[in-house]
Amino acid sequence: MSEVSPLELQDRLEIPRIALTMRLRLNKGGLYIFAAETEDARQAVLNALAKEINTKVTWREVEITSRRYDLFLYLQHLVQKERIDTRHTIFSVTGLPKAIRAQQKKSPQQQPPLCVNALNVRREVIADHNLSVVLWVDEETRKRLPYDAKDFWAFQLETRCFRDAAARQREHFAPSPPVPLDQEIAELRDLLQRYRERRSDDKGGMAAIAWDLGVKLTERSQFLAAQEALTESLWLYREVGDVRGQAFAVSELGTIARVRGELDAAQRSQHDALQLFREVGDVQCQAFAVSELGTIARVRGELDAAQRSQHDALQLFREVGDVRGQAFAVSELGTIARVRGELDAAQRS
């Protein structure tokens, strides 16, 4: 690749390896889930992969929409109708994040959205028809798929987020204006009140707004108001039976309790949140709850328990490939080592 590529160096170095995997799997099929920070980065990856694979391969662009959401059923139809040679075709699929947002807006109670569920239930189409599929998503969707579509995720051979170095450089010199947090809080309060007055039956919608309001108030250090909003969110999530929503609300309440120095309440909340995250199989959020329990133990001076928790959290973060979470757990282990006076271990962490 040329030096003017928007991709970061480590991404450019990874592409030949990924391309080799795809080339070797062409006659067998495979799933590759990639996120790219910008469209420029995505196009750079596509061009580089096409060049590196270096064989007579046709790249077929396909878009998932909120109406045409059953991707593999559509690909199966396309292969049969057009007699596509899957040995020399790679389907480049876009549109999943947009379809998810559209379906969530239309049917907020449908979890996961239909387009994600369709990926899960029809995953066998990949193997049955030897399909090579590159699924382009945003980073948030890539992190959610292991939990919302576990069986589908099991079929992936590669998953990676490609960073746009050029875009990051532009942002460095021309940063986005700061988010007007107070305005967001005011708008959320107004929106929640309008829901209470006009859409009181939409408890799931109100729960989501109340949770968002609680998080924003926490950022503003308005802890009492944040607790009220998050408690309302928790009760609403309980009424609609949304276990994941309950877990997030309880976890946020625990974080507030820790910041306020209410360590017993914080510990209870994080234990409850951990149990709820286990119920829904959310490993990444389990890791955050375990790490938070480790932080609470450290603040109490219970360093052995804190160290065990951070090691457990680190292992969970590794399971789901959350590098940022791993970094946080390792940093916490370094802090524990520093408090113990183990300065070499602290420096290594």
Short mmCIF file of C-alpha atoms in Angstrom, two decimals:
data_model
loop_
_atom_site.label_atom_id
_atom_site.label_comp_id
_atom_site.label_asym_id
_atom_site.label_seq_id
_atom_site.Cartn_x
_atom_site.Cartn_y
_atom_site.Cartn_z
CA MET A 1 0.00 0.00 0.00
CA SER A 2 1.14 3.56 -0.63
CA GLU A 3 2.22 5.86 2.17
CA VAL A 4 -0.76 8.12 1.54
CA SER A 5 -3.14 5.44 2.82
CA PRO A 6 -5.39 6.67 5.64
CA LEU A 7 -4.79 3.44 7.53
CA GLU A 8 -2.50 3.23 10.52
CA LEU A 9 0.73 1.30 10.09
CA GLN A 10 -0.34 -1.70 12.18
CA ASP A 11 -3.50 -2.03 10.08
CA ARG A 12 -1.51 -1.95 6.84
CA LEU A 13 0.79 -4.67 8.20
CA GLU A 14 -2.19 -6.85 9.15
CA ILE A 15 -3.86 -6.77 5.74
CA PRO A 16 -1.55 -9.28 3.95
CA ARG A 17 -2.19 -11.83 6.70
CA ILE A 18 -5.96 -11.32 6.53
CA ALA A 19 -5.88 -11.47 2.73
CA LEU A 20 -4.01 -14.77 2.86
CA THR A 21 -6.68 -16.24 5.15
CA MET A 22 -9.41 -15.10 2.78
CA ARG A 23 -7.60 -16.42 -0.29
CA LEU A 24 -7.11 -19.86 1.30
CA ARG A 25 -10.77 -19.98 2.35
CA LEU A 26 -12.32 -18.87 -0.95
CA ASN A 27 -13.51 -22.34 -1.93
CA LYS A 28 -14.70 -23.06 1.62
CA GLY A 29 -16.38 -19.82 2.65
CA GLY A 30 -15.84 -17.69 5.72
CA LEU A 31 -17.07 -14.70 7.72
CA TYR A 32 -14.97 -11.61 8.39
CA ILE A 33 -16.33 -8.83 10.60
CA PHE A 34 -14.55 -5.52 10.12
CA ALA A 35 -15.17 -2.05 11.50
CA ALA A 36 -13.64 1.05 9.93
CA GLU A 37 -13.57 4.48 11.50
CA THR A 38 -14.43 6.24 8.23
CA GLU A 39 -15.55 5.43 4.72
CA ASP A 40 -12.07 6.41 3.48
CA ALA A 41 -10.56 3.76 5.74
CA ARG A 42 -13.06 1.15 4.54
CA GLN A 43 -12.27 1.85 0.90
CA ALA A 44 -8.54 1.65 1.65
CA VAL A 45 -9.01 -1.77 3.25
CA LEU A 46 -11.12 -2.99 0.31
CA ASN A 47 -8.54 -1.83 -2.22
CA ALA A 48 -5.69 -3.38 -0.26
CA LEU A 49 -7.46 -6.71 0.20
CA ALA A 50 -8.37 -6.89 -3.50
CA LYS A 51 -4.73 -6.26 -4.39
CA GLU A 52 -3.28 -8.69 -1.84
CA ILE A 53 -5.66 -11.55 -2.66
CA ASN A 54 -4.39 -11.18 -6.22
CA THR A 55 -6.67 -13.68 -7.95
CA LYS A 56 -9.76 -13.51 -10.15
CA VAL A 57 -12.12 -12.54 -7.38
CA THR A 58 -15.30 -10.52 -7.81
CA TRP A 59 -16.23 -8.23 -4.92
CA ARG A 60 -20.02 -7.97 -4.71
CA GLU A 61 -21.41 -5.03 -2.70
CA VAL A 62 -24.61 -5.80 -0.75
CA GLU A 63 -26.51 -3.56 1.66
CA ILE A 64 -28.66 -4.65 4.58
CA THR A 65 -31.71 -2.43 5.07
CA SER A 66 -34.47 -2.36 7.67
CA ARG A 67 -36.73 -3.98 5.07
CA ARG A 68 -34.21 -6.31 3.46
CA TYR A 69 -32.82 -7.33 6.80
CA ASP A 70 -32.50 -11.10 6.35
CA LEU A 71 -28.98 -11.02 4.89
CA PHE A 72 -28.26 -14.70 4.37
CA LEU A 73 -31.69 -15.45 2.94
CA TYR A 74 -31.05 -12.67 0.42
CA LEU A 75 -27.55 -13.93 -0.39
CA GLN A 76 -28.87 -17.45 -0.86
CA HIS A 77 -31.52 -16.11 -3.25
CA LEU A 78 -28.89 -14.04 -5.09
CA VAL A 79 -26.51 -16.98 -5.54
CA GLN A 80 -29.26 -19.21 -6.89
CA LYS A 81 -30.91 -16.59 -9.10
CA GLU A 82 -27.72 -15.25 -10.69
CA ARG A 83 -25.77 -18.52 -10.51
CA ILE A 84 -22.92 -16.78 -8.71
CA ASP A 85 -19.68 -18.72 -8.49
CA THR A 86 -19.02 -18.52 -4.74
CA ARG A 87 -15.50 -19.90 -5.27
CA HIS A 88 -14.49 -16.57 -6.79
CA THR A 89 -16.87 -14.12 -5.08
CA ILE A 90 -16.56 -12.12 -1.88
CA PHE A 91 -19.69 -10.36 -0.62
CA SER A 92 -18.92 -6.98 0.94
CA VAL A 93 -21.92 -6.21 3.17
CA THR A 94 -22.76 -2.78 4.58
CA GLY A 95 -25.78 -1.22 6.30
CA LEU A 96 -26.12 -3.37 9.45
CA PRO A 97 -25.66 -0.54 12.04
CA LYS A 98 -28.15 1.66 10.18
CA ALA A 99 -30.67 -1.20 9.94
CA ILE A 100 -30.26 -1.92 13.66
CA ARG A 101 -30.99 1.72 14.57
CA ALA A 102 -34.03 1.84 12.28
CA GLN A 103 -35.50 -1.36 13.72
CA GLN A 104 -34.77 -0.31 17.31
CA LYS A 105 -36.58 2.95 16.69
CA LYS A 106 -39.58 1.18 15.16
CA SER A 107 -39.72 -1.75 17.62
CA PRO A 108 -37.72 -0.90 20.78
CA GLN A 109 -39.00 -4.01 22.59
CA GLN A 110 -37.59 -6.36 19.93
CA GLN A 111 -34.22 -7.43 21.34
CA PRO A 112 -32.06 -8.20 19.52
CA PRO A 113 -33.38 -6.41 16.41
CA LEU A 114 -34.70 -8.61 13.61
CA CYS A 115 -31.68 -8.00 11.38
CA VAL A 116 -29.34 -9.28 14.11
CA ASN A 117 -31.56 -12.24 14.96
CA ALA A 118 -31.66 -13.19 11.27
CA LEU A 119 -27.85 -13.38 11.23
CA ASN A 120 -27.99 -15.75 14.19
CA VAL A 121 -30.65 -18.16 12.93
CA ARG A 122 -29.39 -18.40 9.32
CA ARG A 123 -25.67 -18.59 10.04
CA GLU A 124 -25.45 -22.08 8.47
CA VAL A 125 -25.98 -20.53 5.03
CA ILE A 126 -22.29 -19.52 5.13
CA ALA A 127 -21.13 -23.12 5.29
CA ASP A 128 -23.95 -24.57 3.17
CA HIS A 129 -23.14 -22.33 0.20
CA ASN A 130 -19.41 -21.71 0.87
CA LEU A 131 -20.03 -17.98 1.11
CA SER A 132 -17.18 -15.54 1.74
CA VAL A 133 -18.71 -12.56 3.53
CA VAL A 134 -17.06 -9.37 4.77
CA LEU A 135 -19.51 -7.67 7.13
CA TRP A 136 -18.79 -3.97 7.70
CA VAL A 137 -20.05 -2.57 11.01
CA ASP A 138 -19.21 0.24 13.38
CA GLU A 139 -17.12 -0.48 16.45
CA GLU A 140 -20.11 -0.43 18.81
CA THR A 141 -21.92 -3.07 16.74
CA ARG A 142 -18.78 -5.20 16.53
CA LYS A 143 -18.58 -5.24 20.32
CA ARG A 144 -22.28 -6.07 20.74
CA LEU A 145 -22.51 -8.96 18.25
CA PRO A 146 -20.81 -11.55 20.51
CA TYR A 147 -23.67 -11.10 22.98
CA ASP A 148 -26.66 -10.38 20.71
CA ALA A 149 -25.78 -13.04 18.10
CA LYS A 150 -23.49 -15.56 19.80
CA ASP A 151 -23.97 -18.40 17.32
CA PHE A 152 -23.38 -16.11 14.35
CA TRP A 153 -20.29 -14.67 16.00
CA ALA A 154 -18.88 -18.19 16.36
CA PHE A 155 -18.60 -18.38 12.55
CA GLN A 156 -16.25 -15.42 12.20
CA LEU A 157 -12.66 -16.02 11.18
CA GLU A 158 -11.39 -12.46 11.61
CA THR A 159 -12.63 -9.40 13.44
CA ARG A 160 -10.83 -6.07 13.47
CA CYS A 161 -11.34 -2.33 13.70
CA PHE A 162 -9.31 -0.32 11.17
CA ARG A 163 -8.24 3.12 12.34
CA ASP A 164 -8.13 6.12 10.03
CA ALA A 165 -4.82 7.83 10.79
CA ALA A 166 -5.52 10.76 8.46
CA ALA A 167 -8.91 11.46 10.07
CA ARG A 168 -7.37 11.31 13.52
CA GLN A 169 -4.71 13.79 12.48
CA ARG A 170 -7.40 16.16 11.15
CA GLU A 171 -9.28 15.85 14.44
CA HIS A 172 -6.08 16.63 16.33
CA PHE A 173 -5.69 19.92 14.52
CA ALA A 174 -9.40 20.72 14.27
CA PRO A 175 -11.16 19.12 17.27
CA SER A 176 -14.93 18.92 17.41
CA PRO A 177 -16.61 21.49 19.62
CA PRO A 178 -17.34 20.27 23.15
CA VAL A 179 -20.72 18.65 23.74
CA PRO A 180 -23.06 21.07 25.57
CA LEU A 181 -23.77 18.71 28.47
CA ASP A 182 -26.13 21.05 30.32
CA GLN A 183 -28.22 21.43 27.18
CA GLU A 184 -28.39 17.65 26.76
CA ILE A 185 -29.55 17.28 30.37
CA ALA A 186 -32.25 19.91 29.87
CA GLU A 187 -33.45 18.25 26.67
CA LEU A 188 -33.55 14.79 28.30
CA ARG A 189 -35.54 16.13 31.25
CA ASP A 190 -38.00 17.75 28.87
CA LEU A 191 -38.26 14.60 26.78
CA LEU A 192 -38.85 12.41 29.85
CA GLN A 193 -41.61 14.73 31.05
CA ARG A 194 -43.30 14.63 27.63
CA TYR A 195 -43.18 10.83 27.69
CA ARG A 196 -44.82 10.81 31.13
CA GLU A 197 -47.60 13.09 29.89
CA ARG A 198 -48.22 11.67 26.42
CA ARG A 199 -46.64 8.20 26.18
CA SER A 200 -46.82 6.82 29.69
CA ASP A 201 -47.48 3.33 28.29
CA ASP A 202 -44.03 3.28 26.64
CA LYS A 203 -42.15 2.30 29.77
CA GLY A 204 -39.21 0.90 27.86
CA GLY A 205 -38.71 4.24 26.12
CA MET A 206 -38.99 6.16 29.39
CA ALA A 207 -36.52 3.78 31.05
CA ALA A 208 -33.93 4.42 28.34
CA ILE A 209 -34.36 8.20 28.59
CA ALA A 210 -34.16 8.14 32.40
CA TRP A 211 -30.98 6.03 32.22
CA ASP A 212 -29.36 8.41 29.74
CA LEU A 213 -30.36 11.35 31.94
CA GLY A 214 -28.84 9.65 35.00
CA VAL A 215 -25.54 9.07 33.19
CA LYS A 216 -25.36 12.70 32.02
CA LEU A 217 -26.14 13.97 35.52
CA THR A 218 -23.36 11.75 36.89
CA GLU A 219 -20.93 13.33 34.42
CA ARG A 220 -22.03 16.69 35.84
CA SER A 221 -21.46 15.37 39.42
CA GLN A 222 -25.14 15.96 40.25
CA PHE A 223 -25.27 12.67 42.12
CA LEU A 224 -28.59 12.96 43.97
CA ALA A 225 -30.47 13.88 40.78
CA ALA A 226 -28.60 11.12 38.95
CA GLN A 227 -29.64 8.56 41.57
CA GLU A 228 -33.28 9.60 41.20
CA ALA A 229 -33.18 9.24 37.41
CA LEU A 230 -31.37 5.91 37.51
CA THR A 231 -33.72 4.54 40.19
CA GLU A 232 -36.69 5.48 38.02
CA SER A 233 -34.98 3.81 35.08
CA LEU A 234 -34.40 0.66 37.14
CA TRP A 235 -38.05 0.36 38.18
CA LEU A 236 -39.25 0.92 34.62
CA TYR A 237 -36.85 -1.69 33.25
CA ARG A 238 -38.13 -4.12 35.88
CA GLU A 239 -41.73 -3.47 34.83
CA VAL A 240 -40.98 -4.32 31.20
CA GLY A 241 -38.73 -7.26 32.12
CA ASP A 242 -35.59 -5.81 30.52
CA VAL A 243 -32.80 -7.57 32.44
CA ARG A 244 -29.96 -5.91 30.52
CA GLY A 245 -31.45 -2.47 31.21
CA GLN A 246 -31.74 -3.31 34.91
CA ALA A 247 -28.10 -4.37 34.97
CA PHE A 248 -26.88 -1.11 33.47
CA ALA A 249 -28.99 0.96 35.87
CA VAL A 250 -27.80 -0.99 38.94
CA SER A 251 -24.18 -0.74 37.79
CA GLU A 252 -24.42 3.04 37.38
CA LEU A 253 -26.02 3.36 40.83
CA GLY A 254 -23.09 1.37 42.22
CA THR A 255 -20.58 3.68 40.58
CA ILE A 256 -22.30 6.72 42.10
CA ALA A 257 -22.30 5.06 45.53
CA ARG A 258 -18.55 4.40 45.24
CA VAL A 259 -17.81 8.01 44.27
CA ARG A 260 -19.88 9.18 47.25
CA GLY A 261 -17.89 6.89 49.56
CA GLU A 262 -20.87 4.59 50.24
CA LEU A 263 -18.79 1.45 49.72
CA ASP A 264 -21.21 -1.14 51.15
CA ALA A 265 -23.98 0.09 48.86
CA ALA A 266 -21.56 0.24 45.94
CA GLN A 267 -20.43 -3.34 46.52
CA ARG A 268 -24.02 -4.62 46.76
CA SER A 269 -24.97 -2.83 43.55
CA GLN A 270 -22.03 -4.21 41.59
CA HIS A 271 -22.69 -7.75 42.84
CA ASP A 272 -26.32 -7.38 41.72
CA ALA A 273 -25.24 -5.95 38.37
CA LEU A 274 -22.77 -8.81 37.87
CA GLN A 275 -25.52 -11.38 38.47
CA LEU A 276 -27.82 -9.64 35.97
CA PHE A 277 -25.08 -9.42 33.33
CA ARG A 278 -24.47 -13.14 33.83
CA GLU A 279 -28.17 -13.78 33.24
CA VAL A 280 -28.02 -12.16 29.80
CA GLY A 281 -24.58 -13.58 28.98
CA ASP A 282 -22.88 -10.19 28.63
CA VAL A 283 -19.23 -11.08 29.29
CA GLN A 284 -17.85 -7.61 28.58
CA CYS A 285 -20.13 -5.97 31.12
CA GLN A 286 -19.40 -8.76 33.61
CA ALA A 287 -15.76 -7.77 33.27
CA PHE A 288 -16.55 -4.13 34.05
CA ALA A 289 -18.59 -5.12 37.12
CA VAL A 290 -15.79 -7.41 38.39
CA SER A 291 -13.23 -4.65 37.80
CA GLU A 292 -15.45 -2.17 39.67
CA LEU A 293 -15.64 -4.62 42.60
CA GLY A 294 -11.85 -4.71 42.52
CA THR A 295 -11.68 -0.93 42.70
CA ILE A 296 -14.05 -0.91 45.67
CA ALA A 297 -11.89 -3.51 47.43
CA ARG A 298 -8.78 -1.41 46.76
CA VAL A 299 -10.42 1.68 48.24
CA ARG A 300 -11.29 -0.41 51.33
CA GLY A 301 -7.64 -1.50 51.60
CA GLU A 302 -8.52 -5.13 50.82
CA LEU A 303 -5.63 -5.51 48.39
CA ASP A 304 -5.68 -9.30 47.96
CA ALA A 305 -9.36 -9.25 47.03
CA ALA A 306 -8.78 -6.25 44.77
CA GLN A 307 -5.95 -8.04 42.97
CA ARG A 308 -8.05 -11.20 42.45
CA SER A 309 -10.92 -9.18 41.03
CA GLN A 310 -8.72 -7.30 38.57
CA HIS A 311 -7.09 -10.54 37.41
CA ASP A 312 -10.58 -12.04 36.86
CA ALA A 313 -11.68 -8.90 35.02
CA LEU A 314 -8.56 -8.98 32.85
CA GLN A 315 -9.30 -12.57 31.82
CA LEU A 316 -12.89 -11.67 30.89
CA PHE A 317 -11.76 -8.64 28.89
CA ARG A 318 -9.34 -10.89 27.02
CA GLU A 319 -12.14 -13.35 26.22
CA VAL A 320 -14.09 -10.69 24.33
CA GLY A 321 -11.06 -8.91 22.86
CA ASP A 322 -11.69 -5.63 24.71
CA VAL A 323 -8.23 -4.04 24.63
CA ARG A 324 -9.32 -0.86 26.41
CA GLY A 325 -10.82 -2.92 29.25
CA GLN A 326 -7.63 -4.98 29.49
CA ALA A 327 -5.61 -1.77 29.75
CA PHE A 328 -7.84 -0.50 32.56
CA ALA A 329 -7.54 -3.77 34.54
CA VAL A 330 -3.74 -3.84 34.10
CA SER A 331 -3.56 -0.21 35.21
CA GLU A 332 -5.57 -1.04 38.33
CA LEU A 333 -3.19 -3.94 39.05
CA GLY A 334 -0.34 -1.45 38.78
CA THR A 335 -2.06 0.85 41.27
CA ILE A 336 -2.48 -2.05 43.72
CA ALA A 337 1.20 -2.94 43.34
CA ARG A 338 2.17 0.69 43.97
CA VAL A 339 0.05 0.81 47.15
CA ARG A 340 1.80 -2.38 48.31
CA GLY A 341 5.18 -0.76 47.65
CA GLU A 342 5.99 -3.24 44.85
CA LEU A 343 7.35 -0.56 42.56
CA ASP A 344 8.91 -2.82 39.92
CA ALA A 345 5.61 -4.67 39.44
CA ALA A 346 3.75 -1.36 39.41
CA GLN A 347 6.07 0.00 36.71
CA ARG A 348 5.64 -3.13 34.57
CA SER A 349 1.84 -2.90 34.80
#
